[in-house]
């Protein structure tokens, strides 16, 4: 059985992924702010560096998989959104890449199906995925008004998906795979705190697979996609963004694939 590292594996989608991997017989190491096997604030460079070192010290001979799931939603401050949703995933993936290379492993990122909607700011996406200067990004993030937090969220996830696509060939040359899952609205502790008005707005375009009941997807449905991409069954898949959103992306963008 394999060794898997996950970020944000304490609650929500990450907790279900961790459980599925453990039930399959894998050893799973959770990096999280609370309740992790190694507790760290992954929104900070020092927290990420400490987490990377902890994994390297524990498994110097390599790991089989990395699930970068830690993140925050569109109600968080833009600085936290950019730090956790983009920089944490990229830095931890690159930091643990040498350990993945030792075992020809794989990485799966958690993106979002919001990466295709009109709230995405391509100037912010370029700033994140092309410039990648976290100090400068944080300066700009502190000037973003609260009303644009949803744009910061979708832009951070778009930048992460773009980074996965762009880096996948170089990972493949090293015998590695890297992919992302783009979930739709999902029942998690993050969405449980939504007001009735926020939930109604989120369900304005109901998921085709939930059309008659108008409800969110289950965390298990998203986790199924993540664990599949992290498994040998997905050995021929590299650089994809797998939409697990009940068909919303296909509904809204039926002519693009």
Coordinates of C-alpha atoms in Angstrom, one line a residue:
X1 CA 0.0 0.0 0.0
X2 CA 1.1 3.6 -0.5
X3 CA 2.0 6.7 1.4
X4 CA -0.2 9.7 0.8
X5 CA 0.1 13.2 2.1
X6 CA -3.0 15.5 2.2
X7 CA -3.5 19.1 3.1
X8 CA -6.7 20.1 4.7
X9 CA -7.7 16.6 5.5
X10 CA -9.4 17.3 8.8
X11 CA -12.9 18.3 7.6
X12 CA -15.1 18.5 4.5
X13 CA -13.9 17.0 1.3
X14 CA -10.4 16.4 2.6
X15 CA -11.7 14.3 5.5
X16 CA -13.6 12.0 3.1
X17 CA -10.6 11.7 0.9
X18 CA -8.4 10.7 3.9
X19 CA -11.0 8.2 5.0
X20 CA -11.2 6.6 1.5
X21 CA -7.5 6.3 1.2
X22 CA -7.2 4.8 4.7
X23 CA -10.0 2.3 4.0
X24 CA -8.0 1.3 0.9
X25 CA -5.1 0.4 3.1
X26 CA -2.9 3.5 2.5
X27 CA -1.0 5.4 5.1
X28 CA -2.2 9.0 5.1
X29 CA -0.5 12.0 6.7
X30 CA -2.6 15.1 7.2
X31 CA -1.2 18.6 7.1
X32 CA -3.8 21.0 8.5
X33 CA -4.2 24.0 10.7
X34 CA -6.2 22.0 13.3
X35 CA -6.5 18.3 13.8
X36 CA -3.6 17.4 11.5
X37 CA -0.9 14.9 12.0
X38 CA 1.3 17.9 11.5
X39 CA -0.4 21.2 12.4
X40 CA 0.7 24.2 10.4
X41 CA -0.7 27.5 9.1
X42 CA -0.3 26.8 5.4
X43 CA -1.2 30.4 4.5
X44 CA 2.4 31.3 5.6
X45 CA 5.7 30.5 4.0
X46 CA 7.1 29.3 7.3
X47 CA 4.1 27.0 7.9
X48 CA 4.6 25.4 4.4
X49 CA 8.3 25.0 4.9
X50 CA 7.8 23.3 8.2
X51 CA 5.2 21.0 6.8
X52 CA 7.4 20.1 3.8
X53 CA 10.4 19.3 6.1
X54 CA 8.2 17.2 8.4
X55 CA 7.2 15.0 5.5
X56 CA 10.8 14.8 4.2
X57 CA 12.0 13.8 7.7
X58 CA 9.4 11.1 8.0
X59 CA 9.6 9.6 4.5
X60 CA 13.0 10.3 3.0
X61 CA 12.6 7.4 0.6
X62 CA 9.6 9.0 -1.0
X63 CA 5.8 9.2 -1.0
X64 CA 3.2 7.8 -3.5
X65 CA 0.7 10.7 -3.6
X66 CA 0.0 14.2 -2.6
X67 CA -3.5 15.7 -2.3
X68 CA -3.4 19.5 -2.1
X69 CA -6.9 20.2 -0.8
X70 CA -6.4 23.0 1.8
X71 CA -8.2 26.2 1.0
X72 CA -10.8 28.8 2.0
X73 CA -14.0 30.0 0.4
X74 CA -15.2 33.3 -1.1
X75 CA -16.0 34.8 2.3
X76 CA -12.4 34.9 3.4
X77 CA -10.1 37.9 3.1
X78 CA -8.5 38.0 -0.4
X79 CA -5.0 37.7 1.1
X80 CA -6.0 34.4 2.8
X81 CA -7.7 33.3 -0.5
X82 CA -4.6 33.8 -2.6
X83 CA -2.2 32.4 0.1
X84 CA -4.1 29.2 0.7
X85 CA -5.9 28.5 -2.5
X86 CA -2.9 29.1 -4.8
X87 CA 0.5 29.6 -3.1
X88 CA 0.1 26.9 -0.5
X89 CA -0.7 24.3 -3.1
X90 CA 2.0 25.3 -5.5
X91 CA 4.7 25.6 -2.9
X92 CA 3.9 22.3 -1.2
X93 CA 3.6 20.4 -4.5
X94 CA 7.0 21.7 -5.7
X95 CA 8.5 21.2 -2.2
X96 CA 7.4 17.5 -2.1
X97 CA 8.1 16.8 -5.8
X98 CA 11.5 15.2 -5.0
X99 CA 9.8 12.7 -2.7
X100 CA 7.1 12.0 -5.3
X101 CA 9.8 11.5 -8.0
X102 CA 11.4 8.7 -5.9
X103 CA 8.3 6.6 -6.1
X104 CA 6.8 7.9 -9.5
X105 CA 3.9 9.4 -7.6
X106 CA 1.2 11.8 -8.4
X107 CA -0.5 15.0 -7.2
X108 CA -4.1 16.1 -7.2
X109 CA -5.2 19.7 -6.6
X110 CA -8.6 20.9 -5.5
X111 CA -9.7 23.7 -7.8
X112 CA -13.3 24.8 -8.4
X113 CA -15.9 24.8 -11.1
X114 CA -16.1 28.6 -10.6
X115 CA -12.9 28.9 -12.7
X116 CA -15.0 29.3 -15.8
X117 CA -17.5 31.9 -14.6
X118 CA -17.5 35.7 -15.1
X119 CA -16.2 36.6 -11.7
X120 CA -12.7 35.5 -12.7
X121 CA -10.3 38.4 -13.1
X122 CA -7.7 37.4 -15.6
X123 CA -5.3 40.2 -14.5
X124 CA -5.3 38.5 -11.0
X125 CA -4.9 35.1 -12.6
X126 CA -1.8 36.4 -14.5
X127 CA -0.5 38.0 -11.4
X128 CA -0.7 34.7 -9.5
X129 CA 0.3 32.1 -12.1
X130 CA 2.7 34.1 -14.2
X131 CA 4.4 36.5 -11.8
X132 CA 4.1 34.3 -8.7
X133 CA 5.5 37.0 -6.4
X134 CA 3.7 36.3 -3.2
X135 CA 4.9 39.4 -1.3
X136 CA 3.7 41.6 -4.1
X137 CA 0.4 39.7 -4.4
X138 CA -0.3 40.1 -0.7
X139 CA 0.2 43.9 -1.1
X140 CA -2.4 44.0 -3.8
X141 CA -4.7 41.6 -2.0
X142 CA -5.0 43.9 1.0
X143 CA -6.4 46.6 -1.3
X144 CA -9.2 44.4 -2.7
X145 CA -12.6 45.4 -1.4
X146 CA -14.8 42.8 0.4
X147 CA -17.3 42.9 -2.4
X148 CA -14.8 41.3 -4.7
X149 CA -13.9 38.4 -2.5
X150 CA -15.8 36.0 -4.8
X151 CA -13.7 37.2 -7.7
X152 CA -10.5 36.6 -5.6
X153 CA -11.8 33.1 -4.9
X154 CA -12.6 32.1 -8.5
X155 CA -9.4 33.8 -9.8
X156 CA -7.2 31.9 -7.3
X157 CA -8.7 28.6 -8.3
X158 CA -8.4 29.5 -12.0
X159 CA -4.7 30.3 -11.5
X160 CA -4.2 27.0 -9.7
X161 CA -5.8 25.1 -12.6
X162 CA -3.7 27.0 -15.1
X163 CA -0.6 26.1 -13.1
X164 CA -1.5 22.4 -13.1
X165 CA -2.0 22.4 -16.8
X166 CA 1.2 24.3 -17.5
X167 CA 3.4 22.3 -15.2
X168 CA 2.0 18.8 -16.1
X169 CA 4.5 18.2 -19.0
X170 CA 7.5 18.8 -16.9
X171 CA 6.1 16.6 -14.1
X172 CA 5.4 13.8 -16.7
X173 CA 9.1 13.9 -17.8
X174 CA 10.0 13.1 -14.2
X175 CA 7.5 10.2 -14.3
X176 CA 4.9 12.1 -12.3
X177 CA 1.3 12.9 -12.8
X178 CA -0.5 16.1 -11.7
X179 CA -4.2 16.8 -12.1
X180 CA -7.0 18.8 -10.5
X181 CA -10.6 18.3 -9.5
X182 CA -13.0 21.2 -10.0
X183 CA -15.9 20.6 -7.5
X184 CA -19.3 22.3 -7.7
X185 CA -21.2 23.4 -4.7
X186 CA -20.7 20.7 -2.0
X187 CA -22.1 20.1 1.4
X188 CA -19.2 20.8 3.8
X189 CA -18.6 22.7 7.0
X190 CA -17.7 25.7 4.8
X191 CA -21.0 25.7 3.0
X192 CA -23.0 24.8 6.1
X193 CA -22.5 28.3 7.4
X194 CA -24.1 29.9 4.4
X195 CA -27.2 32.0 4.9
X196 CA -30.5 30.8 3.3
X197 CA -30.0 33.7 0.8
X198 CA -26.5 32.7 -0.1
X199 CA -27.5 29.1 -0.6
X200 CA -30.5 30.1 -2.8
X201 CA -28.1 32.2 -4.9
X202 CA -25.7 29.2 -5.2
X203 CA -28.6 27.1 -6.4
X204 CA -29.9 29.6 -8.9
X205 CA -28.5 27.3 -11.5
X206 CA -29.2 23.9 -10.0
X207 CA -26.9 21.0 -10.7
X208 CA -28.4 18.7 -13.4
X209 CA -27.9 15.7 -11.2
X210 CA -29.7 17.5 -8.4
X211 CA -32.3 19.3 -10.6
X212 CA -35.5 18.1 -8.9
X213 CA -34.2 18.5 -5.3
X214 CA -32.0 21.5 -5.8
X215 CA -29.3 20.6 -3.3
X216 CA -25.5 20.5 -3.1
X217 CA -23.3 17.6 -4.1
X218 CA -22.1 15.3 -1.3
X219 CA -18.4 15.5 -0.2
X220 CA -18.1 11.8 -1.1
X221 CA -18.8 12.5 -4.7
X222 CA -15.9 15.0 -4.9
X223 CA -13.6 12.7 -3.0
X224 CA -14.4 9.8 -5.4
X225 CA -12.9 11.9 -8.2
X226 CA -9.8 12.9 -6.2
X227 CA -9.0 9.3 -5.1
X228 CA -9.5 8.1 -8.6
X229 CA -7.0 10.6 -10.0
X230 CA -4.6 9.7 -7.2
X231 CA -4.9 6.0 -8.0
X232 CA -3.0 3.7 -10.5
X233 CA -6.3 3.5 -12.4
X234 CA -5.7 7.0 -13.7
X235 CA -2.2 6.2 -14.9
X236 CA -2.9 7.6 -18.3
X237 CA -4.3 10.9 -17.1
X238 CA -2.1 14.0 -16.7
X239 CA -2.8 17.7 -16.7
X240 CA -6.6 17.5 -16.7
X241 CA -9.1 19.6 -14.7
X242 CA -11.9 17.1 -13.8
X243 CA -15.2 18.9 -13.2
X244 CA -17.1 17.1 -10.5
X245 CA -20.1 19.5 -10.4
X246 CA -23.1 17.4 -11.4
X247 CA -22.9 18.7 -14.9
X248 CA -23.1 22.4 -14.3
X249 CA -20.0 23.2 -16.4
X250 CA -21.4 21.2 -19.3
X251 CA -24.8 22.9 -18.9
X252 CA -23.3 26.4 -19.1
X253 CA -20.5 25.7 -21.6
X254 CA -22.0 23.0 -23.7
X255 CA -19.8 23.8 -26.8
X256 CA -16.5 23.8 -24.9
X257 CA -14.6 20.8 -23.7

